[in-house]
Amino acid sequence: MGGILDGKRILVTGVTMDSSIGFSVARVAQEQGATVLISNFGRALGITRRIAKRLPTEPPVLELDVTDEAHLDGLADAVREHVDGLDGVVHSIAYGNPETILGGKFLDGPWDDVARAVEVSAYSLKALAMACRPLMGPGGSIVGLTFDATIAWPAYDWMGVAKAALESTSRYVARDLGPQGIRCNLVSAGPIKSLAAKAIPGFEDLESMWNDRSPLGWDEKDQEPTAKAICALLSDFFPATTGEIVHVDGGYHAMGA
Ligand code: NAP
């Protein structure tokens, strides 16, 4: 039976636990016929290697710290050890220090920590796109993950600013890689109970009201709707869509109250 990603070679970054959105993306992509590589960085790499065994097919695990020039420079060769190119790249990476710039500390957030958040969460989309560009050709698709940065949220603070930067970065990547036939889009997901979300003090308040206010309802333990939308954007079914942000949030963003 054919899947929408049959024959596609896809790198999924940001897989730490099976609660990672990236883990569900890897699973759905494999179910849809893709050959998947996953990556993570530093101390969590051992966990990623164990978690990789829980996927339908155990994928190669690459080491990639998106702020490490040597890792970025070596990424194309590391990928070529497993596949001869990439059709899709998933950016599922964010970091902000929960002690200093999240959880209601907006007015005191120090620049060094804000800068780190913007580097890891936004600039890295451009860095990853450039590292993967030699592996990609026409029809290639880059997909990242945001949390609606057009408005201010409780607790999200400087990560919201970093996401605004990510959303803008995605449009510029779309502008500059479009002429090569490479698309760049984001999925704006509702709150999901991952490691990253649990680290944000007060984020759980958002989770409970999300289900009440979304016309379709929202299950914060279910990564699959988000993963499916990402796989759709990786597929050939969005051939003329780039610089776009697709909401996968139960419809929350469209409601006034
Ligand atoms: P997650 O499992 O914690 O994934 C975030 C990943 O980023 C982790 O694997 C983390 O690795 C990795 N990372 C951090 N710094 C990195 C670096 N320098 N280089 C490479 N990787 C790095 O949480 P998630 O919720 O699935 O997050 C995935 C994406 O979805 C993020 O962009 C997040 O902002 C976005 N998103 C999440 C939600 C939500 O409610 N969960 C909603 C909308 C959008 P370590 O675990 O080793 O630190």
PDB file of C-alpha atoms in Angstrom, residues 27-243:
ATOM      1  CA  ARG A  27       6.776   7.200  13.343  1.00  0.00           C
ATOM      2  CA  VAL A  28       4.106   8.636  11.022  1.00  0.00           C
ATOM      3  CA  ALA A  29       6.745   9.317   8.321  1.00  0.00           C
ATOM      4  CA  GLN A  30       7.883   5.680   8.465  1.00  0.00           C
ATOM      5  CA  GLU A  31       4.272   4.481   8.341  1.00  0.00           C
ATOM      6  CA  GLN A  32       3.848   6.653   5.221  1.00  0.00           C
ATOM      7  CA  GLY A  33       6.802   5.005   3.485  1.00  0.00           C
ATOM      8  CA  ALA A  34       9.722   7.332   4.306  1.00  0.00           C
ATOM      9  CA  THR A  35      13.284   6.379   5.164  1.00  0.00           C
ATOM     10  CA  VAL A  36      13.901   8.333   8.364  1.00  0.00           C
ATOM     11  CA  LEU A  37      17.032   9.552  10.129  1.00  0.00           C
ATOM     12  CA  ILE A  38      16.715  11.169  13.552  1.00  0.00           C
ATOM     13  CA  SER A  39      19.032  13.468  15.490  1.00  0.00           C
ATOM     14  CA  ASN A  40      19.582  14.949  18.893  1.00  0.00           C
ATOM     15  CA  PHE A  41      22.469  16.482  20.794  1.00  0.00           C
ATOM     16  CA  GLY A  42      24.814  16.050  23.717  1.00  0.00           C
ATOM     17  CA  ARG A  43      23.839  14.318  26.885  1.00  0.00           C
ATOM     18  CA  ALA A  44      20.438  13.102  25.649  1.00  0.00           C
ATOM     19  CA  LEU A  45      21.886  11.175  22.685  1.00  0.00           C
ATOM     20  CA  GLY A  46      21.971   7.924  24.669  1.00  0.00           C
ATOM     21  CA  ILE A  47      18.251   8.291  25.448  1.00  0.00           C
ATOM     22  CA  THR A  48      17.530   8.998  21.774  1.00  0.00           C
ATOM     23  CA  ARG A  49      19.369   5.779  20.758  1.00  0.00           C
ATOM     24  CA  ARG A  50      17.205   3.750  23.167  1.00  0.00           C
ATOM     25  CA  ILE A  51      13.992   5.504  22.117  1.00  0.00           C
ATOM     26  CA  ALA A  52      14.834   4.923  18.419  1.00  0.00           C
ATOM     27  CA  LYS A  53      14.249   1.201  18.958  1.00  0.00           C
ATOM     28  CA  ARG A  54      10.568   1.945  19.680  1.00  0.00           C
ATOM     29  CA  LEU A  55       9.966   3.199  16.137  1.00  0.00           C
ATOM     30  CA  PRO A  56       8.528   0.774  13.555  1.00  0.00           C
ATOM     31  CA  THR A  57      12.006   0.635  11.933  1.00  0.00           C
ATOM     32  CA  GLU A  58      15.038   1.593  14.020  1.00  0.00           C
ATOM     33  CA  PRO A  59      16.486   4.695  12.297  1.00  0.00           C
ATOM     34  CA  PRO A  60      20.101   5.895  12.276  1.00  0.00           C
ATOM     35  CA  VAL A  61      20.699   8.426  15.079  1.00  0.00           C
ATOM     36  CA  LEU A  62      22.909  11.414  14.234  1.00  0.00           C
ATOM     37  CA  GLU A  63      24.506  13.840  16.650  1.00  0.00           C
ATOM     38  CA  LEU A  64      23.530  17.434  15.872  1.00  0.00           C
ATOM     39  CA  ASP A  65      23.811  20.428  18.142  1.00  0.00           C
ATOM     40  CA  VAL A  66      22.356  23.159  15.926  1.00  0.00           C
ATOM     41  CA  THR A  67      24.641  25.749  17.531  1.00  0.00           C
ATOM     42  CA  ASP A  68      27.835  23.757  16.817  1.00  0.00           C
ATOM     43  CA  GLU A  69      29.521  24.837  13.548  1.00  0.00           C
ATOM     44  CA  ALA A  70      31.482  21.571  13.311  1.00  0.00           C
ATOM     45  CA  HIS A  71      28.269  19.506  13.588  1.00  0.00           C
ATOM     46  CA  LEU A  72      26.559  21.655  10.944  1.00  0.00           C
ATOM     47  CA  ASP A  73      29.579  21.446   8.618  1.00  0.00           C
ATOM     48  CA  GLY A  74      29.693  17.654   9.005  1.00  0.00           C
ATOM     49  CA  LEU A  75      25.955  17.041   8.727  1.00  0.00           C
ATOM     50  CA  ALA A  76      25.809  16.413   4.966  1.00  0.00           C
ATOM     51  CA  ASP A  77      28.564  13.769   5.162  1.00  0.00           C
ATOM     52  CA  ALA A  78      26.978  12.180   8.236  1.00  0.00           C
ATOM     53  CA  VAL A  79      23.640  11.932   6.390  1.00  0.00           C
ATOM     54  CA  ARG A  80      25.340  10.520   3.245  1.00  0.00           C
ATOM     55  CA  GLU A  81      26.590   7.546   5.291  1.00  0.00           C
ATOM     56  CA  HIS A  82      22.953   6.394   5.325  1.00  0.00           C
ATOM     57  CA  VAL A  83      21.113   7.976   2.359  1.00  0.00           C
ATOM     58  CA  ASP A  84      22.305   9.785  -0.769  1.00  0.00           C
ATOM     59  CA  GLY A  85      20.215  12.930  -0.210  1.00  0.00           C
ATOM     60  CA  LEU A  86      17.257  14.399   1.667  1.00  0.00           C
ATOM     61  CA  ASP A  87      13.715  15.164   0.525  1.00  0.00           C
ATOM     62  CA  GLY A  88      12.567  16.506   3.883  1.00  0.00           C
ATOM     63  CA  VAL A  89      13.983  18.075   7.045  1.00  0.00           C
ATOM     64  CA  VAL A  90      12.038  18.583  10.271  1.00  0.00           C
ATOM     65  CA  HIS A  91      13.209  21.279  12.683  1.00  0.00           C
ATOM     66  CA  SER A  92      11.760  20.272  16.075  1.00  0.00           C
ATOM     67  CA  ILE A  93      14.123  22.199  18.309  1.00  0.00           C
ATOM     68  CA  ALA A  94      13.687  24.891  20.947  1.00  0.00           C
ATOM     69  CA  TYR A  95      15.427  25.936  24.129  1.00  0.00           C
ATOM     70  CA  GLY A  96      14.894  28.683  26.705  1.00  0.00           C
ATOM     71  CA  ASN A  97      16.187  28.693  30.268  1.00  0.00           C
ATOM     72  CA  PRO A  98      13.054  28.008  32.361  1.00  0.00           C
ATOM     73  CA  GLU A  99      14.650  29.620  35.426  1.00  0.00           C
ATOM     74  CA  THR A 100      15.261  33.009  33.832  1.00  0.00           C
ATOM     75  CA  ILE A 101      13.184  33.704  30.715  1.00  0.00           C
ATOM     76  CA  LEU A 102      10.026  31.575  31.047  1.00  0.00           C
ATOM     77  CA  GLY A 103       7.219  31.313  33.564  1.00  0.00           C
ATOM     78  CA  GLY A 104       6.405  34.968  34.211  1.00  0.00           C
ATOM     79  CA  LYS A 105       9.932  36.414  34.272  1.00  0.00           C
ATOM     80  CA  PHE A 106       9.584  38.465  31.118  1.00  0.00           C
ATOM     81  CA  LEU A 107      10.534  41.859  32.543  1.00  0.00           C
ATOM     82  CA  ASP A 108      13.691  40.487  34.183  1.00  0.00           C
ATOM     83  CA  GLY A 109      14.879  38.172  31.396  1.00  0.00           C
ATOM     84  CA  PRO A 110      18.644  38.673  30.879  1.00  0.00           C
ATOM     85  CA  TRP A 111      19.910  39.218  27.330  1.00  0.00           C
ATOM     86  CA  ASP A 112      22.411  36.343  27.355  1.00  0.00           C
ATOM     87  CA  ASP A 113      19.616  33.840  28.000  1.00  0.00           C
ATOM     88  CA  VAL A 114      17.321  35.544  25.479  1.00  0.00           C
ATOM     89  CA  ALA A 115      20.119  35.433  22.898  1.00  0.00           C
ATOM     90  CA  ARG A 116      20.647  31.714  23.532  1.00  0.00           C
ATOM     91  CA  ALA A 117      16.898  31.072  23.118  1.00  0.00           C
ATOM     92  CA  VAL A 118      16.810  32.943  19.797  1.00  0.00           C
ATOM     93  CA  GLU A 119      19.959  31.180  18.572  1.00  0.00           C
ATOM     94  CA  VAL A 120      18.742  27.653  19.408  1.00  0.00           C
ATOM     95  CA  SER A 121      15.063  28.160  18.576  1.00  0.00           C
ATOM     96  CA  ALA A 122      15.063  30.540  15.572  1.00  0.00           C
ATOM     97  CA  TYR A 123      18.469  31.152  13.956  1.00  0.00           C
ATOM     98  CA  SER A 124      18.942  27.370  13.948  1.00  0.00           C
ATOM     99  CA  LEU A 125      16.221  26.976  11.294  1.00  0.00           C
ATOM    100  CA  LYS A 126      18.416  28.906   8.863  1.00  0.00           C
ATOM    101  CA  ALA A 127      21.527  27.054  10.068  1.00  0.00           C
ATOM    102  CA  LEU A 128      19.843  23.658   9.603  1.00  0.00           C
ATOM    103  CA  ALA A 129      18.462  24.620   6.202  1.00  0.00           C
ATOM    104  CA  MET A 130      21.926  25.669   4.997  1.00  0.00           C
ATOM    105  CA  ALA A 131      23.562  22.505   6.376  1.00  0.00           C
ATOM    106  CA  CYS A 132      20.997  20.377   4.520  1.00  0.00           C
ATOM    107  CA  ARG A 133      20.867  22.409   1.315  1.00  0.00           C
ATOM    108  CA  PRO A 134      23.602  20.408  -0.475  1.00  0.00           C
ATOM    109  CA  LEU A 135      21.482  17.281   0.093  1.00  0.00           C
ATOM    110  CA  MET A 136      18.220  18.726  -1.200  1.00  0.00           C
ATOM    111  CA  GLY A 137      16.768  19.483  -4.614  1.00  0.00           C
ATOM    112  CA  PRO A 138      13.495  20.582  -6.214  1.00  0.00           C
ATOM    113  CA  GLY A 139      10.524  19.235  -4.255  1.00  0.00           C
ATOM    114  CA  GLY A 140      12.477  19.396  -0.991  1.00  0.00           C
ATOM    115  CA  SER A 141      10.546  20.419   2.109  1.00  0.00           C
ATOM    116  CA  ILE A 142      11.640  21.912   5.430  1.00  0.00           C
ATOM    117  CA  VAL A 143       9.086  21.981   8.273  1.00  0.00           C
ATOM    118  CA  GLY A 144       9.464  23.553  11.720  1.00  0.00           C
ATOM    119  CA  LEU A 145       7.277  23.916  14.793  1.00  0.00           C
ATOM    120  CA  THR A 146       5.993  27.082  16.375  1.00  0.00           C
ATOM    121  CA  PHE A 147       3.608  28.119  19.131  1.00  0.00           C
ATOM    122  CA  ASP A 148       1.493  30.999  17.778  1.00  0.00           C
ATOM    123  CA  ALA A 149       3.744  34.035  18.195  1.00  0.00           C
ATOM    124  CA  THR A 150       1.277  36.656  16.979  1.00  0.00           C
ATOM    125  CA  ILE A 151      -0.050  37.194  20.520  1.00  0.00           C
ATOM    126  CA  ALA A 152       1.274  37.206  24.106  1.00  0.00           C
ATOM    127  CA  TRP A 153       0.694  34.094  26.267  1.00  0.00           C
ATOM    128  CA  PRO A 154       0.898  33.438  29.993  1.00  0.00           C
ATOM    129  CA  ALA A 155       4.262  31.883  30.986  1.00  0.00           C
ATOM    130  CA  TYR A 156       5.705  31.661  27.448  1.00  0.00           C
ATOM    131  CA  ASP A 157       7.554  34.975  27.754  1.00  0.00           C
ATOM    132  CA  TRP A 158      10.852  35.152  25.811  1.00  0.00           C
ATOM    133  CA  MET A 159      10.170  31.841  24.082  1.00  0.00           C
ATOM    134  CA  GLY A 160       7.264  33.661  22.454  1.00  0.00           C
ATOM    135  CA  VAL A 161       9.708  36.262  21.171  1.00  0.00           C
ATOM    136  CA  ALA A 162      12.012  33.494  19.938  1.00  0.00           C
ATOM    137  CA  LYS A 163       9.035  31.899  18.136  1.00  0.00           C
ATOM    138  CA  ALA A 164       8.215  35.231  16.486  1.00  0.00           C
ATOM    139  CA  ALA A 165      11.799  35.218  15.216  1.00  0.00           C
ATOM    140  CA  LEU A 166      11.374  31.613  14.036  1.00  0.00           C
ATOM    141  CA  GLU A 167       8.194  32.486  12.139  1.00  0.00           C
ATOM    142  CA  SER A 168       9.980  35.332  10.382  1.00  0.00           C
ATOM    143  CA  THR A 169      13.083  33.195   9.740  1.00  0.00           C
ATOM    144  CA  SER A 170      10.876  30.599   8.056  1.00  0.00           C
ATOM    145  CA  ARG A 171       9.539  33.212   5.624  1.00  0.00           C
ATOM    146  CA  TYR A 172      13.067  34.314   4.692  1.00  0.00           C
ATOM    147  CA  VAL A 173      14.254  30.707   4.256  1.00  0.00           C
ATOM    148  CA  ALA A 174      11.199  30.209   2.023  1.00  0.00           C
ATOM    149  CA  ARG A 175      12.187  33.316   0.033  1.00  0.00           C
ATOM    150  CA  ASP A 176      15.805  32.315  -0.461  1.00  0.00           C
ATOM    151  CA  LEU A 177      15.406  28.566  -1.095  1.00  0.00           C
ATOM    152  CA  GLY A 178      12.214  28.839  -3.156  1.00  0.00           C
ATOM    153  CA  PRO A 179      14.130  29.432  -6.400  1.00  0.00           C
ATOM    154  CA  GLN A 180      15.746  25.992  -5.870  1.00  0.00           C
ATOM    155  CA  GLY A 181      12.318  24.412  -5.471  1.00  0.00           C
ATOM    156  CA  ILE A 182      12.740  23.945  -1.712  1.00  0.00           C
ATOM    157  CA  ARG A 183       9.765  24.843   0.507  1.00  0.00           C
ATOM    158  CA  CYS A 184       9.859  25.981   4.140  1.00  0.00           C
ATOM    159  CA  ASN A 185       6.751  25.929   6.337  1.00  0.00           C
ATOM    160  CA  LEU A 186       5.795  25.794  10.010  1.00  0.00           C
ATOM    161  CA  VAL A 187       3.137  23.966  11.973  1.00  0.00           C
ATOM    162  CA  SER A 188       1.694  26.003  14.847  1.00  0.00           C
ATOM    163  CA  ALA A 189       0.721  23.337  17.369  1.00  0.00           C
ATOM    164  CA  GLY A 190      -1.470  23.568  20.451  1.00  0.00           C
ATOM    165  CA  PRO A 191       0.107  22.669  23.815  1.00  0.00           C
ATOM    166  CA  ILE A 192       1.538  19.148  23.986  1.00  0.00           C
ATOM    167  CA  LYS A 193       2.883  17.408  27.077  1.00  0.00           C
ATOM    168  CA  SER A 194       6.516  16.990  26.061  1.00  0.00           C
ATOM    169  CA  LEU A 195       9.699  17.500  28.094  1.00  0.00           C
ATOM    170  CA  ALA A 196      10.006  21.037  26.735  1.00  0.00           C
ATOM    171  CA  ALA A 197       6.438  21.949  27.739  1.00  0.00           C
ATOM    172  CA  LYS A 198       6.762  20.411  31.214  1.00  0.00           C
ATOM    173  CA  ALA A 199       9.828  22.586  31.821  1.00  0.00           C
ATOM    174  CA  ILE A 200       7.791  25.791  31.445  1.00  0.00           C
ATOM    175  CA  PRO A 201       6.379  26.858  34.836  1.00  0.00           C
ATOM    176  CA  GLY A 202       2.647  27.604  34.428  1.00  0.00           C
ATOM    177  CA  PHE A 203       2.290  26.125  30.919  1.00  0.00           C
ATOM    178  CA  GLU A 204      -0.154  23.492  32.224  1.00  0.00           C
ATOM    179  CA  ASP A 205      -2.770  26.241  32.780  1.00  0.00           C
ATOM    180  CA  LEU A 206      -2.837  26.743  29.017  1.00  0.00           C
ATOM    181  CA  GLU A 207      -3.363  23.039  28.400  1.00  0.00           C
ATOM    182  CA  SER A 208      -6.612  22.799  30.355  1.00  0.00           C
ATOM    183  CA  MET A 209      -8.284  25.846  28.809  1.00  0.00           C
ATOM    184  CA  TRP A 210      -7.208  24.842  25.286  1.00  0.00           C
ATOM    185  CA  ASN A 211      -9.550  21.874  25.218  1.00  0.00           C
ATOM    186  CA  ASP A 212     -12.480  24.018  26.436  1.00  0.00           C
ATOM    187  CA  ARG A 213     -11.969  26.775  23.867  1.00  0.00           C
ATOM    188  CA  SER A 214     -11.126  24.722  20.770  1.00  0.00           C
ATOM    189  CA  PRO A 215     -14.090  23.920  18.513  1.00  0.00           C
ATOM    190  CA  LEU A 216     -12.573  20.502  17.758  1.00  0.00           C
ATOM    191  CA  GLY A 217     -11.332  19.962  21.326  1.00  0.00           C
ATOM    192  CA  TRP A 218      -7.686  19.307  22.093  1.00  0.00           C
ATOM    193  CA  ASP A 219      -5.796  16.393  23.647  1.00  0.00           C
ATOM    194  CA  GLU A 220      -2.417  17.597  24.917  1.00  0.00           C
ATOM    195  CA  LYS A 221      -1.196  14.002  25.143  1.00  0.00           C
ATOM    196  CA  ASP A 222      -1.770  13.305  21.447  1.00  0.00           C
ATOM    197  CA  GLN A 223       1.116  14.307  19.160  1.00  0.00           C
ATOM    198  CA  GLU A 224      -0.346  12.511  16.144  1.00  0.00           C
ATOM    199  CA  PRO A 225      -2.440  15.357  14.627  1.00  0.00           C
ATOM    200  CA  THR A 226       0.664  17.565  14.673  1.00  0.00           C
ATOM    201  CA  ALA A 227       2.836  14.777  13.250  1.00  0.00           C
ATOM    202  CA  LYS A 228       0.350  14.086  10.450  1.00  0.00           C
ATOM    203  CA  ALA A 229       0.241  17.757   9.406  1.00  0.00           C
ATOM    204  CA  ILE A 230       4.047  17.882   9.347  1.00  0.00           C
ATOM    205  CA  CYS A 231       4.118  14.757   7.167  1.00  0.00           C
ATOM    206  CA  ALA A 232       1.538  16.322   4.834  1.00  0.00           C
ATOM    207  CA  LEU A 233       3.790  19.383   4.446  1.00  0.00           C
ATOM    208  CA  LEU A 234       6.776  17.086   3.799  1.00  0.00           C
ATOM    209  CA  SER A 235       4.814  15.284   1.083  1.00  0.00           C
ATOM    210  CA  ASP A 236       4.118  16.276  -2.526  1.00  0.00           C
ATOM    211  CA  PHE A 237       0.586  17.382  -1.563  1.00  0.00           C
ATOM    212  CA  PHE A 238       1.605  20.983  -0.767  1.00  0.00           C
ATOM    213  CA  PRO A 239       3.690  21.695  -3.879  1.00  0.00           C
ATOM    214  CA  ALA A 240       2.874  25.417  -4.096  1.00  0.00           C
ATOM    215  CA  THR A 241       2.901  26.241  -0.370  1.00  0.00           C
ATOM    216  CA  THR A 242       5.876  27.918   1.274  1.00  0.00           C
ATOM    217  CA  GLY A 243       6.426  30.531   3.970  1.00  0.00           C
TER     218      GLY A 243
END
